[in-house]
């Protein structure tokens, strides 16, 4: 099973669709590829189904117009927690001082409900890790990789011909194309034309 980023992205999109079946108000995932290699200390650094469900909480909060974080998105408040509970995530009794209730885990019911999805995504992640581990030690992957994160860089706006846009770390976009869910064309970082 060869799992390159586009294949892994397809598995992420399928897992997201599985969550949407149980929570129809969850918006579509615009660019699953943006989660590959993404790191956020507040939302969890490792990509997993649990992390995807965490991101779905943010998606539902956005759809409802609920402000679920503060401190530039690092602190997850009780509104985040309420939606997380709806999606089958448990939480510690007390909030973390800097990230609030971001450290959520699947409860037993959600673990059972999403078992096939979790297993399928885990296989894809394992294959992706094996495929990308073949990078030689001499490959340069940028400063963010040296620090164990590809999310540490500055996000820029990538645009699609249909007018949609996403914010992405350029190194993530360089790994593989991020395809627009609206028109199926790749997002690109527009070239900046210097003033004369």
XYZ file of C-alpha atoms in Angstrom:
196
model
C 0.000 0.000 0.000
C 1.696 3.186 -1.176
C 0.474 6.139 0.807
C 1.774 9.359 -0.666
C 0.318 12.619 0.660
C -2.572 12.640 -1.892
C -3.590 9.110 -0.812
C -3.297 10.010 2.852
C -5.271 13.172 2.134
C -8.016 11.014 0.602
C -8.087 8.875 3.764
C -8.289 12.023 5.897
C -11.165 13.292 3.745
C -12.954 9.945 4.123
C -12.496 9.999 7.904
C -13.864 13.572 7.935
C -16.886 12.394 5.919
C -17.418 9.630 8.502
C -17.551 12.293 11.227
C -19.978 14.352 9.093
C -22.371 11.374 8.927
C -22.783 11.645 12.695
C -22.575 15.459 12.797
C -24.107 16.874 9.579
C -23.468 20.501 10.534
C -19.719 19.894 10.266
C -18.440 21.854 7.235
C -16.451 20.127 4.499
C -12.713 19.844 5.020
C -11.286 22.239 2.418
C -7.735 20.901 2.317
C -7.008 17.641 4.140
C -3.413 17.837 2.927
C -2.880 20.832 5.183
C -3.131 18.507 8.194
C -0.276 16.311 6.945
C 2.828 17.390 8.765
C 0.898 20.152 10.519
C 1.858 20.693 14.120
C 0.161 22.674 16.806
C 1.049 22.288 20.451
C -2.447 23.387 21.457
C -4.252 20.912 19.186
C -1.822 18.017 19.382
C 1.288 17.537 17.295
C 0.586 14.024 16.043
C -1.878 13.396 13.249
C -4.452 10.799 14.301
C -8.201 10.264 14.214
C -8.413 11.783 17.690
C -6.673 14.904 16.348
C -9.044 14.951 13.353
C -12.033 14.806 15.716
C -10.463 17.671 17.700
C -10.280 19.701 14.467
C -13.920 18.778 13.766
C -14.850 20.435 17.073
C -13.291 23.648 15.736
C -15.198 23.161 12.461
C -18.546 22.856 14.220
C -17.719 25.820 16.446
C -16.997 27.881 13.326
C -20.239 26.716 11.683
C -22.173 27.776 14.793
C -20.321 31.072 15.113
C -18.939 30.027 18.499
C -15.610 31.444 19.670
C -14.050 28.282 21.089
C -10.500 29.528 21.673
C -8.631 32.601 22.843
C -4.990 33.654 23.122
C -4.462 33.399 19.352
C -6.151 29.991 19.217
C -4.011 28.372 21.891
C -6.471 28.372 24.823
C -9.455 26.050 24.318
C -12.347 27.311 26.434
C -15.486 25.703 27.891
C -17.414 26.344 24.656
C -14.827 24.170 22.887
C -15.267 21.626 25.665
C -19.070 21.504 25.270
C -18.800 20.740 21.545
C -15.978 18.240 22.177
C -18.288 16.340 24.519
C -20.970 16.237 21.783
C -18.437 14.623 19.444
C -17.391 11.967 21.965
C -14.276 13.485 23.441
C -13.380 13.318 27.128
C -11.279 15.907 28.904
C -9.273 16.424 32.075
C -11.081 17.886 35.074
C -8.999 21.053 35.142
C -7.874 23.106 32.135
C -4.208 23.254 31.191
C -2.808 26.699 32.151
C -1.811 27.635 28.596
C -3.974 25.457 26.299
C -7.172 25.072 28.329
C -9.199 22.002 27.396
C -7.254 21.147 24.225
C -6.063 17.785 25.543
C -9.157 15.749 24.728
C -9.348 11.985 24.147
C -11.888 9.656 22.559
C -14.443 8.285 24.996
C -15.446 4.596 24.885
C -18.609 5.215 22.830
C -16.780 7.269 20.182
C -13.941 4.727 20.107
C -16.490 2.011 19.293
C -18.447 4.166 16.776
C -15.345 5.155 14.836
C -13.318 1.928 15.173
C -13.325 1.075 11.414
C -12.497 4.686 10.518
C -9.722 4.849 13.106
C -8.196 1.568 11.936
C -8.308 2.596 8.262
C -6.734 5.982 8.976
C -4.098 4.397 11.234
C -3.060 2.036 8.411
C -2.765 4.976 6.007
C -0.732 6.998 8.523
C 1.560 4.038 9.164
C 2.145 3.533 5.418
C 2.700 7.276 4.956
C 5.245 7.318 7.780
C 7.067 4.326 6.284
C 7.093 5.964 2.836
C 8.372 9.303 4.110
C 10.932 7.706 6.459
C 12.892 6.760 3.341
C 14.063 10.381 3.110
C 17.813 10.304 3.545
C 19.492 12.030 6.436
C 21.037 14.346 3.833
C 17.634 15.651 2.663
C 16.981 19.212 3.735
C 13.395 19.708 4.816
C 13.634 23.275 6.081
C 14.025 24.877 9.485
C 10.658 23.720 10.796
C 11.644 20.050 10.344
C 14.757 20.623 12.461
C 12.472 21.600 15.320
C 10.073 18.690 14.840
C 7.306 20.760 13.285
C 6.220 21.825 9.848
C 3.647 24.149 11.387
C 6.286 26.431 12.838
C 6.594 28.506 9.693
C 4.592 31.483 8.590
C 1.382 30.641 6.792
C 0.698 32.337 3.487
C -2.421 32.560 1.383
C -2.690 29.899 -1.327
C -5.390 30.544 -3.923
C -7.414 28.482 -6.352
C -8.644 29.579 -9.767
C -12.243 29.466 -8.504
C -11.482 32.146 -5.898
C -11.196 30.023 -2.745
C -8.110 30.340 -0.568
C -6.410 28.643 2.378
C -3.563 29.638 4.666
C -0.703 27.172 4.528
C 2.952 26.830 5.437
C 4.772 26.889 2.058
C 6.769 23.748 2.951
C 3.504 21.818 3.403
C 2.284 22.939 -0.019
C 5.649 21.949 -1.494
C 5.197 18.351 -0.251
C 2.228 17.746 -2.557
C -0.547 19.719 -4.236
C -3.507 20.735 -2.086
C -6.598 20.254 -4.209
C -9.638 22.529 -3.969
C -12.781 20.696 -2.909
C -14.859 23.163 -4.925
C -13.326 22.858 -8.383
C -10.714 20.113 -8.043
C -7.794 22.324 -9.102
C -4.651 22.796 -6.989
C -4.148 25.703 -4.630
C -1.055 27.780 -5.438
C 0.842 30.578 -3.807
C 0.490 33.562 -6.148
C 3.692 35.144 -7.359
C 4.260 38.598 -5.977
C 5.016 41.068 -8.750
C 7.425 43.739 -7.552
C 6.539 47.372 -7.955
C 8.399 49.198 -10.726
